[in-house]
PDB file of C-alpha atoms and ligand atoms in Angstrom:
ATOM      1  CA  UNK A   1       0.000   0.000   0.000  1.00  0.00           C
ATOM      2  CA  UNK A   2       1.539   3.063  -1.203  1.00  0.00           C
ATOM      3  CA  UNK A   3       1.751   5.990   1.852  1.00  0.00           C
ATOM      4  CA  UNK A   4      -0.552   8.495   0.521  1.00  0.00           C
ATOM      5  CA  UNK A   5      -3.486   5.603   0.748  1.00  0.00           C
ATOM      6  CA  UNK A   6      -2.167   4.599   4.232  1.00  0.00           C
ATOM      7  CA  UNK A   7      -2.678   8.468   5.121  1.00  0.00           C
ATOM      8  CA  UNK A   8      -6.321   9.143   3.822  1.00  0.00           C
ATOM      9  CA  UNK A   9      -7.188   5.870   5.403  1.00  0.00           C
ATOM     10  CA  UNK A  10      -5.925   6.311   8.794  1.00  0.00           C
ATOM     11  CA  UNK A  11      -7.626   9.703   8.036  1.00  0.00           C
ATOM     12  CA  UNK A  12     -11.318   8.052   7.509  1.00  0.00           C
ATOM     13  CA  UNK A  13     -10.737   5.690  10.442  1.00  0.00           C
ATOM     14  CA  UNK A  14     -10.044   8.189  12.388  1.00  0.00           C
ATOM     15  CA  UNK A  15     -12.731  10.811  11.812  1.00  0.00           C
ATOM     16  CA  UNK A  16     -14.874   9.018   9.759  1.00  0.00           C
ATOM     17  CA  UNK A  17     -15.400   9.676   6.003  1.00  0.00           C
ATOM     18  CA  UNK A  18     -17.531  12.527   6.135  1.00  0.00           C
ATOM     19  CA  UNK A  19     -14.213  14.037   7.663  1.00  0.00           C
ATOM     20  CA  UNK A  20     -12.691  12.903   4.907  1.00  0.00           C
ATOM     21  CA  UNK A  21     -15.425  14.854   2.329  1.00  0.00           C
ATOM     22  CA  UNK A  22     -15.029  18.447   4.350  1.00  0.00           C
ATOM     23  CA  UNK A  23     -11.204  17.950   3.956  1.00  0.00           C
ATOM     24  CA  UNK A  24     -11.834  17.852   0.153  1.00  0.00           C
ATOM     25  CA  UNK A  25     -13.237  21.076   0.385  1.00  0.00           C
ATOM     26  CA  UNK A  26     -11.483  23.896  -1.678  1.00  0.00           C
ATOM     27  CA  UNK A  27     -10.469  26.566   1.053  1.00  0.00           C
ATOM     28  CA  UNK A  28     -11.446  30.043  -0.502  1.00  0.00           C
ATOM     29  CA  UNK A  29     -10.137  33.222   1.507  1.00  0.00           C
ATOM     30  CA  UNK A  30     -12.873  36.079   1.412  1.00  0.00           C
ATOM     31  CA  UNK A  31     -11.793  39.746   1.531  1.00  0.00           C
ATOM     32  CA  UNK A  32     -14.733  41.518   2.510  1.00  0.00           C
ATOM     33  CA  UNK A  33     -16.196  45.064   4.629  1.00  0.00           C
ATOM     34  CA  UNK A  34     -18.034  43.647   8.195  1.00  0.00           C
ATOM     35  CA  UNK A  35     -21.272  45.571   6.502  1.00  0.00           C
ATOM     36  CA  UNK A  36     -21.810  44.073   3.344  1.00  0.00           C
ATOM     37  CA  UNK A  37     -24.632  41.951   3.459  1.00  0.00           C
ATOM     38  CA  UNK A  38     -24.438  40.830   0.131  1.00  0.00           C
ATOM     39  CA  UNK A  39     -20.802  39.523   0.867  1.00  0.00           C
ATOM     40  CA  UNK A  40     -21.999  37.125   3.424  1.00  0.00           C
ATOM     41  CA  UNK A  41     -24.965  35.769   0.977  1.00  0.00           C
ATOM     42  CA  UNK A  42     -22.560  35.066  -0.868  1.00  0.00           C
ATOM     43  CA  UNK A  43     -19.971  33.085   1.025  1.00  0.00           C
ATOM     44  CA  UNK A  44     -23.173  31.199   2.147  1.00  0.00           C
ATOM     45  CA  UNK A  45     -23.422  30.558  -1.708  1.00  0.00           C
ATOM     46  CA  UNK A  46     -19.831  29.227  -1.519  1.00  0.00           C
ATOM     47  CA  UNK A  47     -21.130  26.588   1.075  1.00  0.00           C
ATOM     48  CA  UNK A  48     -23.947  25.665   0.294  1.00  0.00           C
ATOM     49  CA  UNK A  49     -21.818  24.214  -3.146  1.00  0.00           C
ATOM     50  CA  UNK A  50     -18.670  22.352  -1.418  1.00  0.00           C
ATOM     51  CA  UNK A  51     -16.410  25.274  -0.774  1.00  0.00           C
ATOM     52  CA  UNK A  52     -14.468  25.967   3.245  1.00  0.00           C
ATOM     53  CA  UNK A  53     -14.551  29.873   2.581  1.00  0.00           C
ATOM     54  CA  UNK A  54     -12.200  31.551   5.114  1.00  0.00           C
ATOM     55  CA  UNK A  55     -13.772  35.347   6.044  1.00  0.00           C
ATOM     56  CA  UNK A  56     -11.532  37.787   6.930  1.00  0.00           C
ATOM     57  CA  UNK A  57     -13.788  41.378   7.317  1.00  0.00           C
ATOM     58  CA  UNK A  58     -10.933  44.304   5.883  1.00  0.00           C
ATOM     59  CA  UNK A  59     -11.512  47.929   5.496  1.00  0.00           C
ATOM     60  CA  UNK A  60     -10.632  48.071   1.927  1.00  0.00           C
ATOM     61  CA  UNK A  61     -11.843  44.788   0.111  1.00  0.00           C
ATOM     62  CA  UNK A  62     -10.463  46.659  -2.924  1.00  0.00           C
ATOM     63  CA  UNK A  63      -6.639  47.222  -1.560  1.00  0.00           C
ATOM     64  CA  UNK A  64      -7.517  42.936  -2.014  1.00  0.00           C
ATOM     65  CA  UNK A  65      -8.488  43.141  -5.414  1.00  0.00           C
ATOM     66  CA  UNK A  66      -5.584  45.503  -6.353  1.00  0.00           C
ATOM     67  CA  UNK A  67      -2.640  43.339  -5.356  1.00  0.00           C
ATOM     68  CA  UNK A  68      -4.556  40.440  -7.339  1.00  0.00           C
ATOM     69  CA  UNK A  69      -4.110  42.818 -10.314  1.00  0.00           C
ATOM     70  CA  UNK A  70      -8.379  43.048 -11.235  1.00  0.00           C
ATOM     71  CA  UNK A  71      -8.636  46.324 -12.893  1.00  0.00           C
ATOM     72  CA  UNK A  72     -10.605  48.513 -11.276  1.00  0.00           C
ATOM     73  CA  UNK A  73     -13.191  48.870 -13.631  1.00  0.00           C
ATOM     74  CA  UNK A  74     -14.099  44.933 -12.752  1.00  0.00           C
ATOM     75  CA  UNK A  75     -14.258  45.748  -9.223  1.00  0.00           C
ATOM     76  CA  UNK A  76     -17.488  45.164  -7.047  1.00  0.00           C
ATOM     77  CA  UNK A  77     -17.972  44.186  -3.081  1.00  0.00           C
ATOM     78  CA  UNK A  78     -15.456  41.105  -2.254  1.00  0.00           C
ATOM     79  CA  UNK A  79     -12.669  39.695  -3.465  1.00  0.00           C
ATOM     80  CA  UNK A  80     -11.508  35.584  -2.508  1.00  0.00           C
ATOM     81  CA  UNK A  81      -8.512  33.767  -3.540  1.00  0.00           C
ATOM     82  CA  UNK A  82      -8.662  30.078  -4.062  1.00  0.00           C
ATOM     83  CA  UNK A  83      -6.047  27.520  -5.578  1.00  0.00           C
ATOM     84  CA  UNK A  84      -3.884  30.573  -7.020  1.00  0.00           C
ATOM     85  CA  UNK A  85      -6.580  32.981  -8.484  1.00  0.00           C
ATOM     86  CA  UNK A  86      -8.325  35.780  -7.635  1.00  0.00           C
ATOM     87  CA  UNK A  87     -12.296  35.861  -7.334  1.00  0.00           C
ATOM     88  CA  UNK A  88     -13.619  38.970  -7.639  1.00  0.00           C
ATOM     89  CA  UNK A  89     -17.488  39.641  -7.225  1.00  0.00           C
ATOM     90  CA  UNK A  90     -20.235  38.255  -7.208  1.00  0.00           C
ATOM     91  CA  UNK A  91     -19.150  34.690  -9.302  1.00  0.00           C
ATOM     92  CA  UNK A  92     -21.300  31.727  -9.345  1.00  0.00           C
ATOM     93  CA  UNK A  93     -19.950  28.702  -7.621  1.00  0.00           C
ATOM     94  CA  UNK A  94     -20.013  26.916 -10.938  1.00  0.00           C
ATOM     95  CA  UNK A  95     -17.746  29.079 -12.710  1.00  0.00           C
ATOM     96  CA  UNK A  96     -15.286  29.047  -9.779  1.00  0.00           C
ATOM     97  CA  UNK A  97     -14.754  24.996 -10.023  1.00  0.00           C
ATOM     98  CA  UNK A  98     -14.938  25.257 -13.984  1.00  0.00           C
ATOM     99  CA  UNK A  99     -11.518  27.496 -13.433  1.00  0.00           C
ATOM    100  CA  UNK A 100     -10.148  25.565 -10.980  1.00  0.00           C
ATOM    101  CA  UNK A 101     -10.681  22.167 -13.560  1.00  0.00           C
ATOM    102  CA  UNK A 102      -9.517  23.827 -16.550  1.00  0.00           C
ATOM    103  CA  UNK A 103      -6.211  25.990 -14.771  1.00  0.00           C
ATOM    104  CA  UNK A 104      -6.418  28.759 -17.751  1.00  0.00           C
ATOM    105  CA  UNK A 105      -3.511  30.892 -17.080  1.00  0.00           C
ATOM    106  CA  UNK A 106      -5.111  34.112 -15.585  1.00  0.00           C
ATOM    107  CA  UNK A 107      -5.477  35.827 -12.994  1.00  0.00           C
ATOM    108  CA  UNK A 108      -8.917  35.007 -11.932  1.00  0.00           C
ATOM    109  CA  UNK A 109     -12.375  35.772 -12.780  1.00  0.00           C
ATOM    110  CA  UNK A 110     -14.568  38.756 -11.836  1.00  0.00           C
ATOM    111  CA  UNK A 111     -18.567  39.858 -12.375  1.00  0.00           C
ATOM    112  CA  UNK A 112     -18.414  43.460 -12.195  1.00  0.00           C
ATOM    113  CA  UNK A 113     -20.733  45.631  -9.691  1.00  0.00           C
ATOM    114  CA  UNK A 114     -23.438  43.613  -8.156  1.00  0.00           C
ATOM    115  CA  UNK A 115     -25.734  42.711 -10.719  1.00  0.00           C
ATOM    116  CA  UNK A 116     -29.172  41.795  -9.013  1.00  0.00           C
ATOM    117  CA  UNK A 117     -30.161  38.024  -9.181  1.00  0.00           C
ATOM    118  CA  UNK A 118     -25.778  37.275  -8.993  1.00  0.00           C
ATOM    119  CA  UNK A 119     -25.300  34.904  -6.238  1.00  0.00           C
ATOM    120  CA  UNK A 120     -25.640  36.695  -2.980  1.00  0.00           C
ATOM    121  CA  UNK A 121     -27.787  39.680  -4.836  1.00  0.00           C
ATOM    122  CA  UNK A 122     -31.215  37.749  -5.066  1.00  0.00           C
ATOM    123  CA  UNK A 123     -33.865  40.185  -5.423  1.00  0.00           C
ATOM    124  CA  UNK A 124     -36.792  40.996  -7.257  1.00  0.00           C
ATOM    125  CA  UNK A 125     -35.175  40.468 -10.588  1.00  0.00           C
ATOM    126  CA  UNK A 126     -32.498  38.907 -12.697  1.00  0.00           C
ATOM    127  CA  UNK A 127     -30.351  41.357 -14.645  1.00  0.00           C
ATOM    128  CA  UNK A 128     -28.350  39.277 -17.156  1.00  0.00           C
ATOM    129  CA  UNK A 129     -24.527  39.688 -16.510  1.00  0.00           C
ATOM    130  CA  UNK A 130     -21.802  38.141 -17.787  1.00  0.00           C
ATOM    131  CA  UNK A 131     -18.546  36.283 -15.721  1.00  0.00           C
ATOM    132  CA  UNK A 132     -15.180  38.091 -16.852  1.00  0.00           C
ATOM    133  CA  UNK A 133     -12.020  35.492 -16.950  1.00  0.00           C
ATOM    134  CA  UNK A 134      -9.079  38.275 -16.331  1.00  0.00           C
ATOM    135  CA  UNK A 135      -6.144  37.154 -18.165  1.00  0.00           C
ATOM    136  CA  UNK A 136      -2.340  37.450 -16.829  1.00  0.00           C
ATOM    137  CA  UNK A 137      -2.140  40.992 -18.872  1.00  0.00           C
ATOM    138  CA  UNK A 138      -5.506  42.541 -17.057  1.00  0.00           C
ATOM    139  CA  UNK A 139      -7.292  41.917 -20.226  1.00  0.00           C
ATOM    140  CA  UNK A 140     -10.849  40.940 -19.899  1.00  0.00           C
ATOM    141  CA  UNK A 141     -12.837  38.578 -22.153  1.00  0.00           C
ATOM    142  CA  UNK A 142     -16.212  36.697 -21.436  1.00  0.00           C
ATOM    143  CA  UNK A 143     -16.007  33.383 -19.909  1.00  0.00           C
ATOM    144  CA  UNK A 144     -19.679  32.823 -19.174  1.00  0.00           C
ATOM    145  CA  UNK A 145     -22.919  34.567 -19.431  1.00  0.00           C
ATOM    146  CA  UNK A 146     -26.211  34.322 -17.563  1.00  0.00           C
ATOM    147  CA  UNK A 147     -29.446  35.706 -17.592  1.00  0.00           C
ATOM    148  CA  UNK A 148     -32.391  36.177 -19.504  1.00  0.00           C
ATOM    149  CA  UNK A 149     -32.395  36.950 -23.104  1.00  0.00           C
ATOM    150  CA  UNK A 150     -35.613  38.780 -22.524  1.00  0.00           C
ATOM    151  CA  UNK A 151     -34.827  40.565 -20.254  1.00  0.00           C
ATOM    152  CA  UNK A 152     -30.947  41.568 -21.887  1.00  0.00           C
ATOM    153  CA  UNK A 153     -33.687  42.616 -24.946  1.00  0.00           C
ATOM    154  CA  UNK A 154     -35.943  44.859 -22.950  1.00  0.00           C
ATOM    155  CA  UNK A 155     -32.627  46.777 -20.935  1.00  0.00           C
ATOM    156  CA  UNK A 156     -31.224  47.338 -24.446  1.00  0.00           C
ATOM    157  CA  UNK A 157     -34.043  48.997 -26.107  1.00  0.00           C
ATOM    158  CA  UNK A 158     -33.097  51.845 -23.307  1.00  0.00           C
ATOM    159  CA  UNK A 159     -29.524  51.639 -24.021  1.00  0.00           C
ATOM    160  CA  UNK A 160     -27.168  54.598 -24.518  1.00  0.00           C
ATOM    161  CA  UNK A 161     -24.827  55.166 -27.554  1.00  0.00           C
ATOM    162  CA  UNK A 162     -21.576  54.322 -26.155  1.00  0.00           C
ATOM    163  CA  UNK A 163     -18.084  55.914 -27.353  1.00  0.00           C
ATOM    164  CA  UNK A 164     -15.769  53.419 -28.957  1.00  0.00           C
ATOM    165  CA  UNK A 165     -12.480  53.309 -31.453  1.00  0.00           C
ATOM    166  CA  UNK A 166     -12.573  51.104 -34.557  1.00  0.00           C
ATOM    167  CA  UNK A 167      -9.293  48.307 -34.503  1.00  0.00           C
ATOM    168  CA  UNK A 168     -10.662  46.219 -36.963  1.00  0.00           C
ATOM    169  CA  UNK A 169     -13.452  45.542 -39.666  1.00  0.00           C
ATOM    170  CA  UNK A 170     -14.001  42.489 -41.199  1.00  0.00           C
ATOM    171  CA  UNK A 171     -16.623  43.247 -44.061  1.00  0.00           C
ATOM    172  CA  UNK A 172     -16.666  39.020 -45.259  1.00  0.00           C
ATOM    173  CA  UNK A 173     -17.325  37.758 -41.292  1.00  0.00           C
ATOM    174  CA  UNK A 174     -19.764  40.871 -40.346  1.00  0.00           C
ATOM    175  CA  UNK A 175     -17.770  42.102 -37.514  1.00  0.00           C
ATOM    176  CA  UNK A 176     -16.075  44.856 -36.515  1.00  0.00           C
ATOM    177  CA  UNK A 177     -13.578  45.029 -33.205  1.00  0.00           C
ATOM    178  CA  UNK A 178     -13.907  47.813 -30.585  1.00  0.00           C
ATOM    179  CA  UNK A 179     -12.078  49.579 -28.202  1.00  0.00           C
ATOM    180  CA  UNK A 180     -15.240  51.029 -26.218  1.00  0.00           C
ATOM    181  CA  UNK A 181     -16.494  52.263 -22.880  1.00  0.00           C
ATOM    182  CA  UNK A 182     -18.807  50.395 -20.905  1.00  0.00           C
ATOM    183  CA  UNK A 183     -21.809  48.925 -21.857  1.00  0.00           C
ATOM    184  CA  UNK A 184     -24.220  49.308 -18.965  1.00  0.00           C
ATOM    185  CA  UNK A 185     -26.969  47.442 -20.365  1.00  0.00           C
ATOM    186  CA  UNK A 186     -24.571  44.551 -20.659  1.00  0.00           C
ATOM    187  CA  UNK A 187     -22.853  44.766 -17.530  1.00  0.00           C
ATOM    188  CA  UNK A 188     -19.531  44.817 -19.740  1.00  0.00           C
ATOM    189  CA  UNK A 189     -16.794  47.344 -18.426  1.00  0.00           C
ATOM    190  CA  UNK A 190     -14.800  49.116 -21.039  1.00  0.00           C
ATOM    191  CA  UNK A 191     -12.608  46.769 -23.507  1.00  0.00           C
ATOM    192  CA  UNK A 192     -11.382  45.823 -27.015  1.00  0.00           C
ATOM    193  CA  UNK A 193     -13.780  43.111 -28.472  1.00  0.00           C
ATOM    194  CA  UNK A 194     -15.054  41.695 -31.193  1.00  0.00           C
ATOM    195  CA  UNK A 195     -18.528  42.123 -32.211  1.00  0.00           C
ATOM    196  CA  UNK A 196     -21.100  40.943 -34.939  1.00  0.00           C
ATOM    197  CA  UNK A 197     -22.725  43.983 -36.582  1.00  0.00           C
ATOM    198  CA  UNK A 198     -26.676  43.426 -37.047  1.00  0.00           C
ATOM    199  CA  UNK A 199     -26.372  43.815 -41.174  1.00  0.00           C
ATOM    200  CA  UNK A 200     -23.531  44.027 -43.089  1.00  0.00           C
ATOM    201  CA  UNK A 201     -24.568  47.058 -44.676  1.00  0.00           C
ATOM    202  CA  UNK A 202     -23.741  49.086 -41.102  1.00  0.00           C
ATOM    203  CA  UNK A 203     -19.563  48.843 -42.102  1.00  0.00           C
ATOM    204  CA  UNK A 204     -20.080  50.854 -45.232  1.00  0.00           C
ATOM    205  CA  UNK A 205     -17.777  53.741 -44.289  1.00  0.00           C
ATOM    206  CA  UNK A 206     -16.235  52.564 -41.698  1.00  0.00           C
ATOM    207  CA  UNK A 207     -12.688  52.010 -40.928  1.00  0.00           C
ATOM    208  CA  UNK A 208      -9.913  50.923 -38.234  1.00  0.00           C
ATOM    209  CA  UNK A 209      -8.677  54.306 -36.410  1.00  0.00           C
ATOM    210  CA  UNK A 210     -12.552  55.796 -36.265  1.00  0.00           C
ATOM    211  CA  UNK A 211     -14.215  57.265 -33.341  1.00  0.00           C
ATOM    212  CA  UNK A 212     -17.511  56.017 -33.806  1.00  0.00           C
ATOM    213  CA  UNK A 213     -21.045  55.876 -31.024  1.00  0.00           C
ATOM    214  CA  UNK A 214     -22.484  52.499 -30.639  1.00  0.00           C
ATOM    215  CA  UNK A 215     -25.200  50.459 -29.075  1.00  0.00           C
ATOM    216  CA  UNK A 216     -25.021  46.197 -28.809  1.00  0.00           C
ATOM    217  CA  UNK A 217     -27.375  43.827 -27.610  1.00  0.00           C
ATOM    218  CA  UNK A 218     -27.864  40.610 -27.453  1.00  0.00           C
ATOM    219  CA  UNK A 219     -29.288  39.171 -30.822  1.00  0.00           C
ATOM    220  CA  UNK A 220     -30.094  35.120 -30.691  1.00  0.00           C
ATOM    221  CA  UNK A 221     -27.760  34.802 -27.850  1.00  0.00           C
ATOM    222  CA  UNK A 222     -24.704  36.353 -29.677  1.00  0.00           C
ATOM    223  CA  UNK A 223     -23.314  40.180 -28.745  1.00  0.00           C
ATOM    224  CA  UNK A 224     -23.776  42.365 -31.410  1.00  0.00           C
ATOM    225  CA  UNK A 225     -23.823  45.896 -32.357  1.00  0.00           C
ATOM    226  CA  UNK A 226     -27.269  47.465 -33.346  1.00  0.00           C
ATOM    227  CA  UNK A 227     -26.476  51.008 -33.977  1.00  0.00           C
ATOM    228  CA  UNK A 228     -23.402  52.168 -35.201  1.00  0.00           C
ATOM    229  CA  UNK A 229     -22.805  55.854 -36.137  1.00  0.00           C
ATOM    230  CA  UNK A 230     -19.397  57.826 -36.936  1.00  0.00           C
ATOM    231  CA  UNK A 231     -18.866  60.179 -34.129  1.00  0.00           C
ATOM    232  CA  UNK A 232     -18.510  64.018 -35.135  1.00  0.00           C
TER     233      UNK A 232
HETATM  234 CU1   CU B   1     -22.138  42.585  -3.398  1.00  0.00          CU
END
């Protein structure tokens, strides 16, 4: 019998195996104010789905996030490390053992703000909102998205034109890439991405180096741009 089986063994005689199961539990250190509310809803997320979450109540949560290296536009309540990464947010449970199975190399993940009907911010609605896999640069790029397709629909018939600079059009693949601000009716912070245009027609005139006003939504589950003006 090899030692590490002799170990868990003596382990589960000892203590018994549900012993054994709480061991197995991925510790997560939480970074948190003693006020927030939604904080604690949240670590009782952690629980309820097989995470040991470790509270420690700081002054700053976000002096937490900093030396993780989340921008600041990704910021929102808490911020946990567990097996190496940085949680910041809000993040499903789900999302936080799909990371720790696939070890991308990143810095973490992060759902920006507090959107309502996030784990921990159950309410009287669910705002769609996506989960933000923060790469080793700071860069930000989708890694999961939830919420309701009707509802994303609704929020964007509201939304605001939104300041952006043309990288990149691609006339044959009806996309054009954006550096833009943030898209509130998204939940995205401010980033360069990719996006399908709703006809081709809308990249007539337009070119990489433009400052251009935009909208997106979500069309058929995919994020794409619905308006698209030059800027004057
Ligand atoms: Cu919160």
């Amino acid at each position: 019998m090899k030692r590490r089986e002799f170990s868990l063994l003596a382990l589960a005689g000892a203590f018994g195996l549900p012993a054994l199961a709480r061991a197995a539990a991925p510790v997560i250190e939480v970074y948190k104010s003693e006020a927030c509310g939604c904080c604690g809803a949240w670590v009782e997320h952690l629980k309820a789905n097989g995470f040991a979450p470790r509270v420690t109540n700081v002054d700053n949560p976000s002096d937490y996030r900093e030396r993780a290296g989340i921008p600041n536009q990704l910021g929102s309540c808490h911020t946990a490390l567990v097996g190496g990464y940085a949680i910041e947010g809000h993040v499903p449970a789900a999302e936080i053992k799909r990371l720790l199975a696939e070890k991308p190399k990143a810095r973490g993940l992060a759902v920006p703000g507090m959107p309502l009907g996030s784990p921990g911010m159950e309410g009287p609605r669910k705002d769609p909102y996506d989960v933000f896999l923060v790469d080793r640069s700071g860069r930000a790029t989708v890694y999961k998205h939830y919420g309701q397709e009707v509802q994303a629909v609704q929020a964007g018939a509201a939304a605001d034109l939104v300041d952006a600079e043309v990288k990149k059009v691609d006339r044959e693949a009806g996309k054009i890439t954006l550096r833009h601000g943030e898209l509130k009716n998204l939940n995205m912070p401010g980033m360069t991405m990719a996006f399908r245009v709703r006809e081709a027609a809308m990249l007539d005139g337009v070119k990489a180096g433009d400052q251009v006003k935009f909208s997106a939504d979500r069309v058929n589950g995919a994020i794409t741009v619905v308006q698209l003006q030059l800027a004057q």
